[in-house]
Coordinates of C-alpha atoms in Angstrom, one line a residue:
M1 CA 103.1 85.7 97.8
I2 CA 100.6 86.9 95.2
R3 CA 101.3 90.5 96.2
R4 CA 105.0 90.0 95.9
L5 CA 104.7 88.4 92.5
I6 CA 102.5 91.3 91.2
L7 CA 104.9 93.9 92.6
S8 CA 107.9 92.2 91.0
Y9 CA 106.1 92.0 87.7
V10 CA 105.0 95.7 87.8
A11 CA 108.5 96.7 88.8
L12 CA 110.0 94.8 85.9
V13 CA 107.6 96.5 83.4
A14 CA 108.3 99.9 85.0
V15 CA 112.0 99.5 84.5
A16 CA 111.5 98.5 80.9
L17 CA 109.2 101.5 80.3
A18 CA 111.7 103.9 81.9
A19 CA 114.6 102.5 79.9
F20 CA 112.6 103.0 76.7
T21 CA 110.4 106.0 77.3
V22 CA 112.6 108.5 79.2
P23 CA 115.5 108.6 76.6
V24 CA 112.9 109.0 73.8
A25 CA 111.3 111.9 75.7
F26 CA 114.6 113.6 76.3
T27 CA 115.5 113.2 72.6
L28 CA 112.2 114.7 71.5
T29 CA 112.7 117.6 74.0
A30 CA 116.2 118.3 72.6
Q31 CA 114.9 118.1 69.1
L32 CA 112.1 120.6 69.9
R33 CA 114.6 123.0 71.4
G34 CA 117.1 122.7 68.6
D35 CA 114.4 123.2 65.8
T36 CA 113.0 126.3 67.6
E37 CA 116.4 127.9 68.1
E38 CA 117.3 127.3 64.4
S39 CA 114.1 128.8 63.2
V40 CA 114.4 131.9 65.3
R41 CA 118.1 132.3 64.3
R42 CA 117.2 132.2 60.6
E43 CA 114.4 134.8 61.0
A44 CA 116.8 137.1 62.9
T45 CA 119.5 136.6 60.3
T46 CA 117.1 137.4 57.4
M47 CA 116.1 140.6 59.1
A48 CA 119.7 141.5 59.8
L49 CA 120.4 141.2 56.0
L50 CA 117.6 143.6 55.3
L51 CA 119.0 146.0 57.9
G52 CA 122.4 145.7 56.3
D53 CA 121.2 146.9 52.8
G54 CA 120.8 150.4 54.3
D55 CA 118.3 151.7 51.7
A56 CA 114.7 152.9 52.5
P57 CA 112.9 150.0 50.7
A58 CA 114.9 147.4 52.6
R59 CA 114.1 149.1 55.9
Q60 CA 110.4 149.3 55.0
A61 CA 110.5 145.6 54.1
L62 CA 112.2 145.0 57.5
A63 CA 109.4 146.8 59.3
R64 CA 106.7 144.9 57.4
M65 CA 108.5 141.6 58.2
A66 CA 108.9 142.5 61.9
G67 CA 105.2 143.3 62.1
A68 CA 104.1 140.1 60.4
Y69 CA 106.4 138.1 62.6
A70 CA 104.9 139.6 65.7
D71 CA 101.3 138.9 64.4
E72 CA 101.9 135.3 63.3
T73 CA 104.3 134.0 65.9
P74 CA 104.6 134.4 69.7
G75 CA 107.7 136.6 69.2
R76 CA 108.6 140.2 68.7
V77 CA 111.4 142.0 66.9
E78 CA 113.7 144.8 68.3
V79 CA 116.2 146.7 66.1
V80 CA 118.9 149.2 67.1
A81 CA 121.3 151.3 65.1
A82 CA 125.1 150.9 65.2
D83 CA 125.6 153.5 68.0
G84 CA 123.3 151.5 70.2
R85 CA 121.2 154.5 71.1
S86 CA 119.4 155.4 67.8
A87 CA 116.3 153.8 66.4
V88 CA 116.1 152.4 62.9
E89 CA 113.3 154.1 61.0
P90 CA 110.5 153.2 60.9
L91 CA 111.0 150.8 63.8
P92 CA 111.0 152.1 67.4
L93 CA 114.0 152.1 69.8
P94 CA 114.0 149.0 72.1
A95 CA 113.3 149.5 75.8
H96 CA 116.9 148.5 76.8
P97 CA 119.2 149.1 73.9
D98 CA 122.3 149.1 76.1
D99 CA 122.1 145.5 77.5
P100 CA 125.1 143.1 77.1
A101 CA 123.6 141.2 74.2
F102 CA 123.3 144.3 72.0
G103 CA 126.7 145.4 73.1
A104 CA 128.2 142.1 72.0
A105 CA 126.5 142.3 68.7
L106 CA 127.4 146.0 68.0
K107 CA 131.0 146.0 69.3
Q108 CA 132.2 142.4 68.7
G109 CA 129.8 141.3 65.9
R110 CA 128.8 138.2 67.9
T111 CA 125.5 136.4 67.7
T112 CA 124.1 135.5 71.1
V113 CA 121.3 133.0 72.2
D114 CA 119.7 133.2 75.6
W115 CA 117.1 130.6 76.7
G116 CA 116.6 132.4 80.0
S117 CA 117.1 129.4 82.3
R118 CA 119.6 126.7 83.3
L119 CA 116.9 124.1 83.1
V120 CA 114.9 123.4 79.9
W121 CA 114.2 127.0 79.1
G122 CA 112.8 130.2 80.6
P123 CA 109.8 132.3 79.6
E124 CA 111.3 133.4 76.3
L125 CA 114.1 132.7 73.9
V126 CA 116.2 135.8 73.0
V127 CA 118.4 135.7 69.8
T128 CA 120.5 138.8 69.0
V129 CA 122.2 139.0 65.5
P130 CA 124.6 141.8 64.3
A131 CA 123.8 143.5 60.9
F132 CA 126.7 144.2 58.5
A133 CA 126.7 146.8 55.8
R134 CA 126.0 145.4 52.3
R135 CA 128.2 148.0 50.6
E136 CA 131.4 146.7 52.2
A137 CA 130.4 143.1 52.6
S138 CA 128.0 141.4 50.3
A139 CA 124.8 139.7 51.4
G140 CA 126.4 136.4 50.5
D141 CA 129.3 137.2 52.8
T142 CA 127.0 138.1 55.6
L143 CA 124.8 135.0 55.2
G144 CA 128.0 132.9 54.7
R145 CA 129.4 134.3 57.9
A146 CA 126.2 133.3 59.8
E147 CA 126.4 129.8 58.3
R148 CA 130.1 129.6 59.3
E149 CA 129.1 130.6 62.8
D150 CA 126.5 127.8 62.8
G151 CA 129.1 125.4 61.5
R152 CA 131.6 126.3 64.3
R153 CA 128.8 126.1 66.8
E154 CA 127.9 122.5 65.7
E155 CA 131.5 121.4 65.5
G156 CA 132.5 122.9 68.8
G157 CA 129.4 121.5 70.6
A158 CA 128.5 124.9 72.0
E159 CA 124.8 125.4 72.8
G160 CA 124.3 129.1 72.5
G161 CA 122.6 130.3 75.7
A162 CA 121.3 126.8 76.4
E163 CA 122.4 127.1 80.0
G164 CA 120.7 130.4 80.4
G165 CA 123.6 132.8 79.7
A166 CA 124.3 134.8 76.6
E167 CA 127.1 132.7 75.0
D168 CA 128.9 133.8 71.9
E169 CA 128.1 132.0 68.7
A170 CA 131.0 133.5 66.7
A171 CA 134.2 134.3 68.4
G172 CA 136.6 137.0 67.3
E173 CA 136.5 140.5 65.9
P174 CA 134.8 141.2 62.6
A175 CA 136.9 141.5 59.5
P176 CA 138.0 145.1 58.5
A177 CA 135.5 145.1 55.5
E178 CA 132.6 144.2 57.7
R179 CA 131.1 147.4 59.1
I180 CA 128.4 146.9 61.8
V181 CA 125.4 149.0 61.0
G182 CA 123.0 147.7 63.8
A183 CA 121.6 144.7 65.5
V184 CA 118.4 142.7 65.3
R185 CA 116.9 140.9 68.3
V186 CA 114.0 138.4 68.3
R187 CA 112.2 137.7 71.6
Y188 CA 110.3 134.4 71.2
A189 CA 107.9 133.4 73.9
T190 CA 108.3 129.8 75.0
A191 CA 104.7 129.2 76.3
D192 CA 103.8 127.1 73.2
L193 CA 107.1 125.2 73.6
S194 CA 106.2 124.4 77.2
D195 CA 102.8 123.2 76.2
R196 CA 104.3 120.9 73.6
L197 CA 106.9 119.7 76.2
W198 CA 104.1 118.9 78.6
R199 CA 102.3 117.0 75.9
I200 CA 105.4 115.0 75.1
W201 CA 106.0 114.0 78.7
G202 CA 102.4 113.9 79.7
F203 CA 101.4 111.5 76.9
R204 CA 104.2 109.2 77.8
A205 CA 103.4 109.4 81.5
I206 CA 99.7 108.5 80.8
L207 CA 100.8 105.8 78.5
A208 CA 103.2 104.4 81.2
V209 CA 100.5 104.5 83.9
G210 CA 98.1 102.6 81.5
V211 CA 100.8 100.1 80.7
L212 CA 101.5 99.6 84.4
A213 CA 97.8 99.2 85.2
V214 CA 97.5 96.5 82.4
A215 CA 100.7 94.9 83.7
A216 CA 99.3 94.9 87.3
G217 CA 96.1 93.2 86.0
L218 CA 98.0 90.6 84.0
G219 CA 100.4 90.1 86.9
A220 CA 97.5 89.4 89.2
I221 CA 96.1 86.9 86.8
V222 CA 99.5 85.2 86.3
A223 CA 100.2 85.3 90.0
R224 CA 96.9 83.6 90.8
L225 CA 97.5 81.0 88.2
L226 CA 101.0 80.3 89.6
T227 CA 99.8 80.2 93.2
K228 CA 96.6 78.2 92.5
P229 CA 98.2 74.8 93.3
L230 CA 99.6 76.3 96.5
R231 CA 96.2 77.6 97.5
Q232 CA 94.7 74.1 96.8
L233 CA 97.4 72.5 99.0
N234 CA 96.6 75.1 101.7
D235 CA 92.9 74.3 101.5
M236 CA 93.6 70.6 101.8
A237 CA 95.9 71.2 104.8
S238 CA 93.2 73.4 106.5
R239 CA 90.5 70.7 106.0
F240 CA 92.9 68.1 107.2
G241 CA 93.7 70.1 110.3
D242 CA 89.9 70.4 111.0
G243 CA 89.6 66.6 111.0
D244 CA 88.5 66.0 107.5
L245 CA 90.8 63.1 106.6
T246 CA 89.1 62.7 103.2
A247 CA 90.6 66.0 102.0
R248 CA 92.7 65.6 98.9
S249 CA 94.5 68.2 96.7
P250 CA 94.3 68.2 92.9
V251 CA 97.5 67.3 91.2
T252 CA 98.0 70.4 89.0
G253 CA 100.5 73.2 88.4
P254 CA 104.3 72.9 87.9
Q255 CA 106.1 69.7 88.3
E256 CA 107.3 70.6 91.8
T257 CA 103.7 71.3 93.1
Q258 CA 102.4 68.1 91.4
T259 CA 105.1 66.1 93.2
L260 CA 104.2 67.8 96.5
A261 CA 100.5 67.2 96.0
R262 CA 101.0 63.5 95.2
T263 CA 103.2 63.1 98.4
L264 CA 100.6 64.8 100.6
N265 CA 97.7 62.9 99.1
Q266 CA 99.6 59.6 99.7
G267 CA 100.3 60.6 103.3
A268 CA 96.7 61.6 103.8
E269 CA 95.4 58.4 102.3
R270 CA 97.7 56.4 104.6
L271 CA 96.7 58.3 107.7
D272 CA 93.0 58.1 106.8
T273 CA 93.4 54.3 106.4
L274 CA 95.1 54.0 109.8
V275 CA 92.6 56.2 111.6
A276 CA 89.7 54.4 110.0
S277 CA 91.2 51.1 111.1
Q278 CA 91.5 52.5 114.6
R279 CA 87.9 53.6 114.7
I280 CA 86.7 50.3 113.5
F281 CA 88.7 48.6 116.1
V282 CA 87.4 50.8 118.9
A283 CA 83.8 50.4 117.7
D284 CA 84.1 46.6 117.4
A285 CA 85.9 46.4 120.8
S286 CA 83.3 48.6 122.5
H287 CA 80.4 46.6 120.9
Q288 CA 81.9 43.3 121.9
L289 CA 82.6 44.4 125.5
R290 CA 79.1 45.5 126.2
T291 CA 77.6 42.1 126.3
P292 CA 80.1 40.5 128.8
L293 CA 79.9 43.6 130.9
T294 CA 76.1 43.4 131.1
A295 CA 76.4 39.7 132.0
L296 CA 79.0 40.4 134.7
R297 CA 76.8 43.1 136.2
L298 CA 73.8 40.7 136.4
S299 CA 76.1 38.1 138.0
L300 CA 77.2 40.6 140.6
D301 CA 73.7 41.6 141.3
N302 CA 72.7 37.9 141.9
I303 CA 75.7 37.4 144.2
A304 CA 74.7 40.5 146.2
D305 CA 71.2 39.2 146.6
G306 CA 72.4 35.9 148.0
V307 CA 75.1 37.1 150.4
D308 CA 74.4 38.2 153.9
D309 CA 77.9 39.1 154.9
E310 CA 78.1 42.9 154.9
F311 CA 81.9 42.9 154.1
V312 CA 81.3 40.7 151.1
R313 CA 78.2 42.8 150.0
E314 CA 80.4 45.9 150.2
D315 CA 83.0 44.3 148.0
V316 CA 80.3 43.2 145.5
D317 CA 78.8 46.8 145.5
Q318 CA 82.3 48.2 144.7
A319 CA 82.8 45.7 141.9
T320 CA 79.3 46.5 140.6
A321 CA 80.1 50.3 140.6
E322 CA 83.3 49.6 138.6
V323 CA 81.4 47.5 136.1
V324 CA 78.9 50.3 135.7
R325 CA 81.6 52.8 135.1
M326 CA 83.3 50.5 132.6
S327 CA 80.0 50.1 130.8
R328 CA 79.7 53.9 130.6
L329 CA 83.2 54.1 129.3
V330 CA 82.6 51.5 126.6
S331 CA 79.4 53.2 125.6
G332 CA 81.2 56.5 125.4
L333 CA 83.9 55.0 123.2
L334 CA 81.3 53.6 120.9
V335 CA 79.6 56.9 120.6
L336 CA 82.9 58.7 119.9
A337 CA 83.8 56.2 117.2
R338 CA 80.5 56.6 115.5
A339 CA 80.7 60.4 115.7
E340 CA 84.2 60.6 114.3
A341 CA 83.1 58.3 111.4
K342 CA 80.4 60.9 110.5
V343 CA 78.0 58.2 109.4
S344 CA 75.0 60.6 109.2
A345 CA 74.4 64.1 107.8
P346 CA 72.7 66.8 109.9
E347 CA 69.0 67.3 109.5
P348 CA 66.6 70.0 110.6
L349 CA 65.1 69.5 114.0
A350 CA 62.8 71.7 116.2
L351 CA 65.1 72.6 119.1
R352 CA 62.5 73.5 121.7
E353 CA 60.4 70.4 121.1
L354 CA 63.5 68.2 121.4
V355 CA 64.6 69.9 124.6
E356 CA 61.2 69.6 126.2
E357 CA 61.2 65.9 125.3
R358 CA 64.6 65.2 126.9
L359 CA 63.6 67.2 130.0
K360 CA 60.5 65.0 130.5
V361 CA 62.9 62.0 130.6
W362 CA 65.2 63.6 133.2
R363 CA 62.7 65.2 135.5
P364 CA 61.9 62.0 137.4
A365 CA 65.5 61.5 138.3
A366 CA 65.8 65.2 139.3
D367 CA 62.7 64.9 141.5
E368 CA 64.3 62.1 143.4
R369 CA 67.0 64.5 144.4
G370 CA 64.7 67.5 144.9
V371 CA 66.3 69.2 142.0
T372 CA 64.2 71.5 139.8
I373 CA 64.7 71.8 136.1
V374 CA 63.5 75.0 134.6
L375 CA 63.2 75.8 130.8
T376 CA 63.5 79.5 129.9
G377 CA 64.3 81.5 126.8
D378 CA 62.5 82.5 123.6
A379 CA 59.0 81.5 122.6
D380 CA 58.0 78.4 120.8
D381 CA 58.7 79.9 117.4
L382 CA 62.4 79.1 117.5
P383 CA 63.9 78.2 114.2
R384 CA 65.0 74.6 113.4
V385 CA 68.6 73.6 114.0
L386 CA 70.8 71.2 112.1
A387 CA 71.9 68.1 114.0
G388 CA 72.6 64.5 113.1
P389 CA 70.0 61.9 114.1
G390 CA 70.4 61.2 117.8
N391 CA 73.3 63.6 118.2
L392 CA 71.4 66.4 120.1
D393 CA 69.7 63.8 122.3
Q394 CA 73.1 62.4 123.3
V395 CA 74.5 65.9 123.9
L396 CA 71.6 66.9 126.2
D397 CA 71.7 63.6 128.1
N398 CA 75.5 64.0 128.8
V399 CA 75.1 67.7 129.8
L400 CA 72.0 67.1 132.0
S401 CA 73.6 64.0 133.6
N402 CA 76.7 66.0 134.7
A403 CA 74.5 68.9 135.9
L404 CA 72.3 66.7 137.9
E405 CA 75.2 64.9 139.4
V406 CA 76.9 68.0 140.7
S407 CA 73.7 69.9 141.7
P408 CA 73.0 70.1 145.4
D409 CA 69.8 68.8 146.8
R410 CA 66.9 71.1 146.2
G411 CA 69.0 73.0 143.7
T412 CA 68.0 74.3 140.3
I413 CA 69.1 73.4 136.8
T414 CA 68.3 76.1 134.2
V415 CA 68.0 75.2 130.6
R416 CA 67.8 78.3 128.3
V417 CA 67.1 78.3 124.6
E418 CA 67.3 81.4 122.5
T419 CA 68.3 82.8 119.1
T420 CA 71.4 85.0 118.8
G421 CA 71.3 85.7 115.1
P422 CA 69.7 84.7 111.8
E423 CA 71.9 81.6 111.5
E424 CA 72.5 80.6 115.1
A425 CA 70.6 79.3 118.1
V426 CA 72.0 78.8 121.6
L427 CA 71.3 76.2 124.2
E428 CA 72.6 76.8 127.7
V429 CA 72.5 74.5 130.7
L430 CA 73.3 76.2 134.1
D431 CA 73.8 74.3 137.3
Q432 CA 74.5 75.4 140.9
G433 CA 77.3 73.0 141.6
P434 CA 80.9 73.7 142.6
G435 CA 81.8 74.9 139.1
M436 CA 85.2 74.6 137.5
S437 CA 88.3 76.7 137.6
T438 CA 89.7 78.3 134.5
A439 CA 92.4 75.6 134.1
E440 CA 89.7 72.9 134.5
Q441 CA 87.5 74.5 131.9
A442 CA 90.4 74.5 129.5
R443 CA 90.9 70.7 129.9
A444 CA 87.3 69.7 130.4
F445 CA 86.8 68.6 126.7
D446 CA 89.9 66.3 126.8
R447 CA 89.2 62.6 126.5
F448 CA 89.5 60.6 129.8
W449 CA 90.1 63.8 131.8
R450 CA 88.1 63.9 135.1
G451 CA 88.0 66.9 137.4
Q452 CA 88.1 67.0 141.1
G453 CA 84.4 67.4 141.6
L454 CA 81.6 64.8 142.0
T455 CA 81.7 63.8 138.3
G456 CA 85.5 63.3 138.5
R457 CA 85.1 60.5 140.9
S458 CA 82.4 58.5 139.1
G459 CA 82.5 59.7 135.5
S460 CA 84.3 58.1 132.5
G461 CA 86.0 61.3 131.4
L462 CA 84.3 61.1 128.0
G463 CA 81.0 63.0 128.5
L464 CA 82.1 66.5 127.5
A465 CA 84.4 65.1 124.8
I466 CA 81.4 63.4 123.3
V467 CA 79.4 66.6 123.5
K468 CA 82.1 68.6 121.7
Q469 CA 82.6 66.0 119.0
L470 CA 78.9 65.7 118.2
V471 CA 78.3 69.5 118.3
T472 CA 81.4 70.2 116.1
D473 CA 80.3 67.5 113.6
D474 CA 77.0 69.4 113.2
G475 CA 78.8 72.7 112.5
G476 CA 78.2 74.2 116.0
G477 CA 80.4 75.0 118.9
V478 CA 80.5 74.4 122.7
A479 CA 82.1 76.4 125.5
L480 CA 82.2 76.5 129.3
R481 CA 81.9 79.5 131.6
D482 CA 81.0 80.4 135.1
A483 CA 77.3 80.6 135.8
P484 CA 75.9 83.7 137.5
G485 CA 75.7 83.1 141.2
G486 CA 78.1 80.1 141.1
G487 CA 78.1 76.8 139.2
L488 CA 78.9 76.0 135.6
C489 CA 77.3 77.1 132.3
V490 CA 77.6 74.9 129.3
R491 CA 76.9 77.0 126.2
I492 CA 76.1 75.1 122.9
A493 CA 75.7 77.1 119.7
L494 CA 73.9 75.4 116.8
R495 CA 73.3 76.2 113.2
T496 CA 69.8 77.1 112.1
V497 CA 68.0 76.6 108.8
A498 CA 65.8 78.9 106.8
E499 CA 62.3 79.4 108.0
G500 CA 59.8 76.9 106.5
P501 CA 56.9 74.6 107.6
R502 CA 57.1 73.8 111.3
W503 CA 57.9 70.1 111.5
I504 CA 60.2 67.7 113.3
S505 CA 61.5 64.5 111.8
P506 CA 60.3 61.4 113.7
R507 CA 63.2 59.9 115.5
P508 CA 63.2 56.2 116.5
G509 CA 61.6 55.8 119.9
A510 CA 60.7 59.5 120.2
P511 CA 57.1 60.5 120.8
R512 CA 55.4 62.7 118.3
S513 CA 54.7 66.3 119.5
G514 CA 51.4 68.0 119.1
G515 CA 48.0 66.4 118.6

């Protein structure tokens, strides 16, 4: 959306620039062309008047004027006598005295202008003017005739030679008293005009690019200001989707976004209240159910001790097993309720020390089954990881419990700890059980889902769900995959903290490591 707003803003500015700059540039180009043509025509007309005088001083003045014009301007002067084949002393004969422009001037008395191109102009501007004898037509008549030609040209809208051809500037045959004694041609190089033209258009092009760049910058600022409320709403939605029900959006921006932010905040507040009430209910219910379930299990144990009938003892054992499963279920619900409430912040813990401590607790149970628990991985200098108090203990207990339950007798459970980067440590638990299919791995973290293996028959369906919730709350991740050689691998990724003094926070009931 920001990109579209910037492009729209830049396009609007570009249209405004084009509507203003292009006509001005065309007008300046036309003015430059007109001024140059008028100047060259006046110079050629003045030289034609000198040629028309016919005396030696006038022709010497013409020669001096032609030389000065060639020295001071990018043009040169060519003069031919009335017969079109003779030179006018002391000027030399042109290279091509018989071209159509000279012919039109000598035979028809027409002034021609040739820009040399149908576009703006060619390499040179050529103006050819006839010279009339002063003895039969006064200088004022000759100059007046040229001015009348200019007047007819302006009124008729003819641009002499503007389209690249040699167009007539004065139509009709000369008057009987006007005897043509020669013709004067001025060839004016247009290189300087082209440079000025490039400056006219180049300056405006650079100015337009600069204005568009400024417009793009301002457009980006304006677009970000306009879309800031929407980005805030998107951030709130992302946090809300990640499970942070406390996320709220600032009520800023236009009236429409303010109304939307208020509506979303009210809905989030309502949902947060409902979910909090549900968590409180689950926690309270789980806590209240633990005591009667414990009492019921003790009663069943007492009944089993006092009954000799095998059928009754079998029924009592089944009831006891269900009570145990229900106790696990209630404990799991209580752990989930506390984890979702996020009552504690992660703190730095020494990963390897914590793993070794939990393995000491689980090795006696593994020895009863003949199962070996092996710890491998990096050395003892693993960085500390971030985990909430008791979270990692609960995670290891659930994963090791599942691994021990599915492991065959005299099997091996491998626990691997290693670092995979400057900000991540990995804990893997591999068993040699039946493993899980791809479909089962995809559903293994769902609450109350139990697979078809050994844990599916006796588990509560909350173990891996609890693991995922606790690890996710600490900013880590958990995944399942097939273990090499068969079985299941539970991979837990944990965040690490910067290197510092090696210490571990004392946890309630946990023995201190070291001396």
